[in-house]
């Protein structure tokens, strides 16, 4: 009899100390919601990181292209209308720039009245590629080259100006104003980066 009384007294206490099915389901639901929110936060933060990283890389690339273009324009004696002059493959325009730079000998000294040609143009087969082509004179020590400056080109624009800043024909230009837009993908968001400059030719 004493044993039965103890069991009766102990039973309710055990039920109070345990977890009911409803309580368990509530805990599981709360855990699932918290886990989902945590995953969403991590995904958003990772997307933001990729987006910012892509924007920084684009900025660096755009600045590299601007710096290279600026250096070559400063070194150029004039803007050429075509290259080559007979049966030209390239023509200076709002999207293509042909620069005539003084040829150099093996000592890096300028060869008088002799020019090498630098061409900046979007690739004919893939407009996202922006190329720099180097065509040296036969007397020049400068090496020929075909370099891809960027694979993210959206737009390139050249404007040819006189000393006063008025638009003129390319061959009359004293300076060149140019702007470029690069694009890239960061997650699901498309990012663009723009850069521009205005540079005088060496004789001005």
Coordinates of C-alpha atoms in Angstrom, one line a residue:
X1 CA 0.0 0.0 0.0
X2 CA 2.8 2.4 0.9
X3 CA 4.5 1.6 -2.5
X4 CA 1.3 2.4 -4.4
X5 CA 0.9 5.7 -2.6
X6 CA 4.5 6.6 -3.6
X7 CA 3.9 5.8 -7.2
X8 CA 0.7 7.9 -7.3
X9 CA 2.6 10.8 -5.7
X10 CA 5.5 10.4 -8.1
X11 CA 3.6 10.2 -11.4
X12 CA 2.4 13.8 -11.7
X13 CA 5.9 15.1 -10.8
X14 CA 7.3 13.1 -13.7
X15 CA 4.8 14.5 -16.1
X16 CA 5.6 18.1 -15.0
X17 CA 9.3 17.6 -15.5
X18 CA 8.9 16.2 -19.0
X19 CA 8.2 18.1 -22.4
X20 CA 4.9 17.8 -24.0
X21 CA 4.5 17.1 -27.8
X22 CA 3.1 20.6 -28.3
X23 CA 6.0 22.2 -26.5
X24 CA 8.4 20.2 -28.6
X25 CA 6.7 21.3 -31.9
X26 CA 6.8 24.9 -30.8
X27 CA 10.5 24.7 -30.0
X28 CA 11.2 23.1 -33.4
X29 CA 9.2 25.7 -35.2
X30 CA 11.1 28.5 -33.5
X31 CA 14.4 26.9 -34.3
X32 CA 13.4 26.5 -38.0
X33 CA 12.4 30.1 -38.3
X34 CA 15.6 31.3 -36.6
X35 CA 17.7 29.1 -38.9
X36 CA 15.9 30.4 -42.0
X37 CA 16.5 34.0 -40.9
X38 CA 20.2 33.3 -40.3
X39 CA 20.6 31.8 -43.7
X40 CA 18.9 34.8 -45.3
X41 CA 21.2 37.2 -43.5
X42 CA 24.3 35.2 -44.5
X43 CA 23.1 35.1 -48.2
X44 CA 22.4 38.9 -48.2
X45 CA 25.8 39.7 -46.6
X46 CA 27.6 37.5 -49.1
X47 CA 25.8 39.1 -52.0
X48 CA 26.6 42.5 -50.8
X49 CA 30.3 41.5 -50.4
X50 CA 30.4 40.1 -54.0
X51 CA 28.7 43.3 -55.3
X52 CA 31.1 45.6 -53.6
X53 CA 34.2 43.5 -54.6
X54 CA 33.0 43.5 -58.2
X55 CA 32.5 47.3 -58.1
X56 CA 36.1 47.8 -56.7
X57 CA 37.6 45.5 -59.3
X58 CA 35.7 47.4 -62.1
X59 CA 36.9 50.7 -60.7
X60 CA 40.5 49.5 -60.7
X61 CA 40.2 48.2 -64.2
X62 CA 38.5 51.4 -65.5
X63 CA 41.3 53.5 -64.0
X64 CA 43.9 51.3 -65.5
X65 CA 42.4 51.8 -69.0
X66 CA 42.1 55.6 -68.4
X67 CA 45.7 55.8 -67.3
X68 CA 47.0 53.8 -70.2
X69 CA 45.0 55.8 -72.7
X70 CA 46.1 59.1 -71.1
X71 CA 49.8 58.2 -71.3
X72 CA 49.6 57.2 -74.9
X73 CA 47.7 60.3 -75.9
X74 CA 50.3 62.5 -74.2
X75 CA 53.0 60.7 -76.1
X76 CA 51.3 61.0 -79.5
X77 CA 52.3 63.6 -82.1
X78 CA 48.9 63.6 -83.8
X79 CA 45.7 61.6 -84.3
X80 CA 45.8 59.7 -87.6
X81 CA 42.7 59.4 -89.8
X82 CA 43.4 55.8 -90.9
X83 CA 45.7 52.9 -90.6
X84 CA 47.3 51.9 -92.9
X85 CA 46.9 54.9 -95.2
X86 CA 46.3 52.8 -98.3
X87 CA 43.4 50.3 -98.0
X88 CA 43.0 51.1 -94.3
X89 CA 41.8 48.4 -91.9
X90 CA 41.1 51.0 -89.1
X91 CA 39.5 54.4 -89.2
X92 CA 39.5 57.0 -86.4
X93 CA 36.0 57.6 -85.1
X94 CA 34.0 58.2 -81.9
X95 CA 34.7 54.6 -80.9
X96 CA 38.2 54.0 -82.4
X97 CA 41.3 56.1 -81.7
X98 CA 44.5 55.9 -83.9
X99 CA 47.5 57.6 -82.5
X100 CA 50.8 58.4 -84.2
X101 CA 53.7 58.2 -81.8
X102 CA 57.3 58.9 -82.6
X103 CA 59.3 55.8 -83.4
X104 CA 62.2 54.9 -81.2
X105 CA 65.6 53.3 -81.8
X106 CA 67.2 50.6 -79.6
X107 CA 68.4 53.4 -77.2
X108 CA 64.9 54.7 -76.9
X109 CA 65.8 57.8 -78.8
X110 CA 63.2 59.3 -81.1
X111 CA 63.6 58.7 -84.8
X112 CA 62.8 61.9 -86.5
X113 CA 59.7 62.0 -88.9
X114 CA 59.0 58.4 -88.3
X115 CA 55.9 57.1 -86.5
X116 CA 54.5 54.0 -84.9
X117 CA 50.7 53.6 -84.7
X118 CA 48.6 52.8 -81.7
X119 CA 45.0 51.7 -82.2
X120 CA 42.4 51.6 -79.5
X121 CA 39.2 49.9 -80.6
X122 CA 36.5 47.5 -79.5
X123 CA 37.0 44.0 -80.8
X124 CA 35.2 43.2 -84.1
X125 CA 34.0 39.8 -83.0
X126 CA 33.2 40.6 -79.3
X127 CA 32.3 44.2 -78.4
X128 CA 33.0 43.5 -74.7
X129 CA 36.7 43.3 -75.5
X130 CA 38.6 46.6 -75.8
X131 CA 41.9 46.2 -77.6
X132 CA 45.2 48.1 -78.0
X133 CA 47.1 47.3 -81.2
X134 CA 50.6 48.5 -81.9
X135 CA 52.0 48.7 -85.4
X136 CA 55.6 49.9 -85.4
X137 CA 57.5 51.4 -88.4
X138 CA 60.1 49.1 -89.9
X139 CA 62.8 51.3 -88.5
X140 CA 61.4 51.3 -85.0
X141 CA 62.6 49.3 -82.0
X142 CA 59.1 49.3 -80.6
X143 CA 57.4 45.9 -80.6
X144 CA 54.1 45.1 -82.3
X145 CA 51.4 44.1 -79.9
X146 CA 47.8 43.1 -79.6
X147 CA 46.5 43.6 -76.0
X148 CA 43.1 43.2 -74.5
X149 CA 42.6 46.1 -72.0
X150 CA 39.3 45.0 -70.7
X151 CA 36.6 42.3 -71.3
X152 CA 33.8 44.3 -69.7
X153 CA 33.4 47.2 -72.2
X154 CA 29.9 48.6 -72.5
X155 CA 30.7 51.8 -74.3
X156 CA 33.7 53.9 -75.4
X157 CA 33.5 57.4 -76.7
X158 CA 36.2 59.7 -78.2
X159 CA 35.7 63.4 -78.8
X160 CA 38.4 65.4 -80.7
X161 CA 39.0 69.0 -79.6
X162 CA 41.1 72.0 -80.5
X163 CA 43.1 74.0 -77.9
X164 CA 40.0 76.0 -77.0
X165 CA 37.9 72.9 -76.4
X166 CA 35.9 73.1 -79.6
X167 CA 35.0 69.8 -81.5
X168 CA 37.1 69.4 -84.6
X169 CA 38.0 66.6 -87.0
X170 CA 40.3 64.0 -85.5
X171 CA 43.4 65.0 -87.6
X172 CA 43.0 68.6 -86.3
X173 CA 42.8 67.6 -82.7
X174 CA 45.0 69.2 -80.0
X175 CA 43.5 67.1 -77.3
X176 CA 41.2 64.1 -76.9
X177 CA 38.3 63.7 -74.5
X178 CA 37.2 60.2 -73.9
X179 CA 34.9 58.3 -71.6
X180 CA 34.3 54.6 -71.1
X181 CA 31.7 52.5 -69.3
X182 CA 32.5 49.0 -68.0
X183 CA 29.9 46.5 -66.9
X184 CA 30.1 43.3 -64.9
X185 CA 28.0 40.8 -63.0
X186 CA 27.8 40.6 -59.1
X187 CA 25.3 38.0 -58.1
X188 CA 22.0 38.9 -59.8
X189 CA 22.7 42.7 -59.9
X190 CA 24.4 44.3 -62.9
X191 CA 27.0 46.9 -62.0
X192 CA 28.5 49.6 -64.2
X193 CA 31.6 51.7 -63.8
X194 CA 32.4 54.9 -65.7
X195 CA 35.6 56.8 -66.1
X196 CA 36.7 59.7 -68.3
X197 CA 39.6 62.1 -69.0
X198 CA 40.7 64.9 -71.4
X199 CA 44.3 64.8 -72.5
X200 CA 46.5 67.0 -74.7
X201 CA 48.8 65.6 -77.4
X202 CA 52.5 66.0 -77.0
X203 CA 52.9 68.9 -79.4
X204 CA 50.3 71.0 -77.5

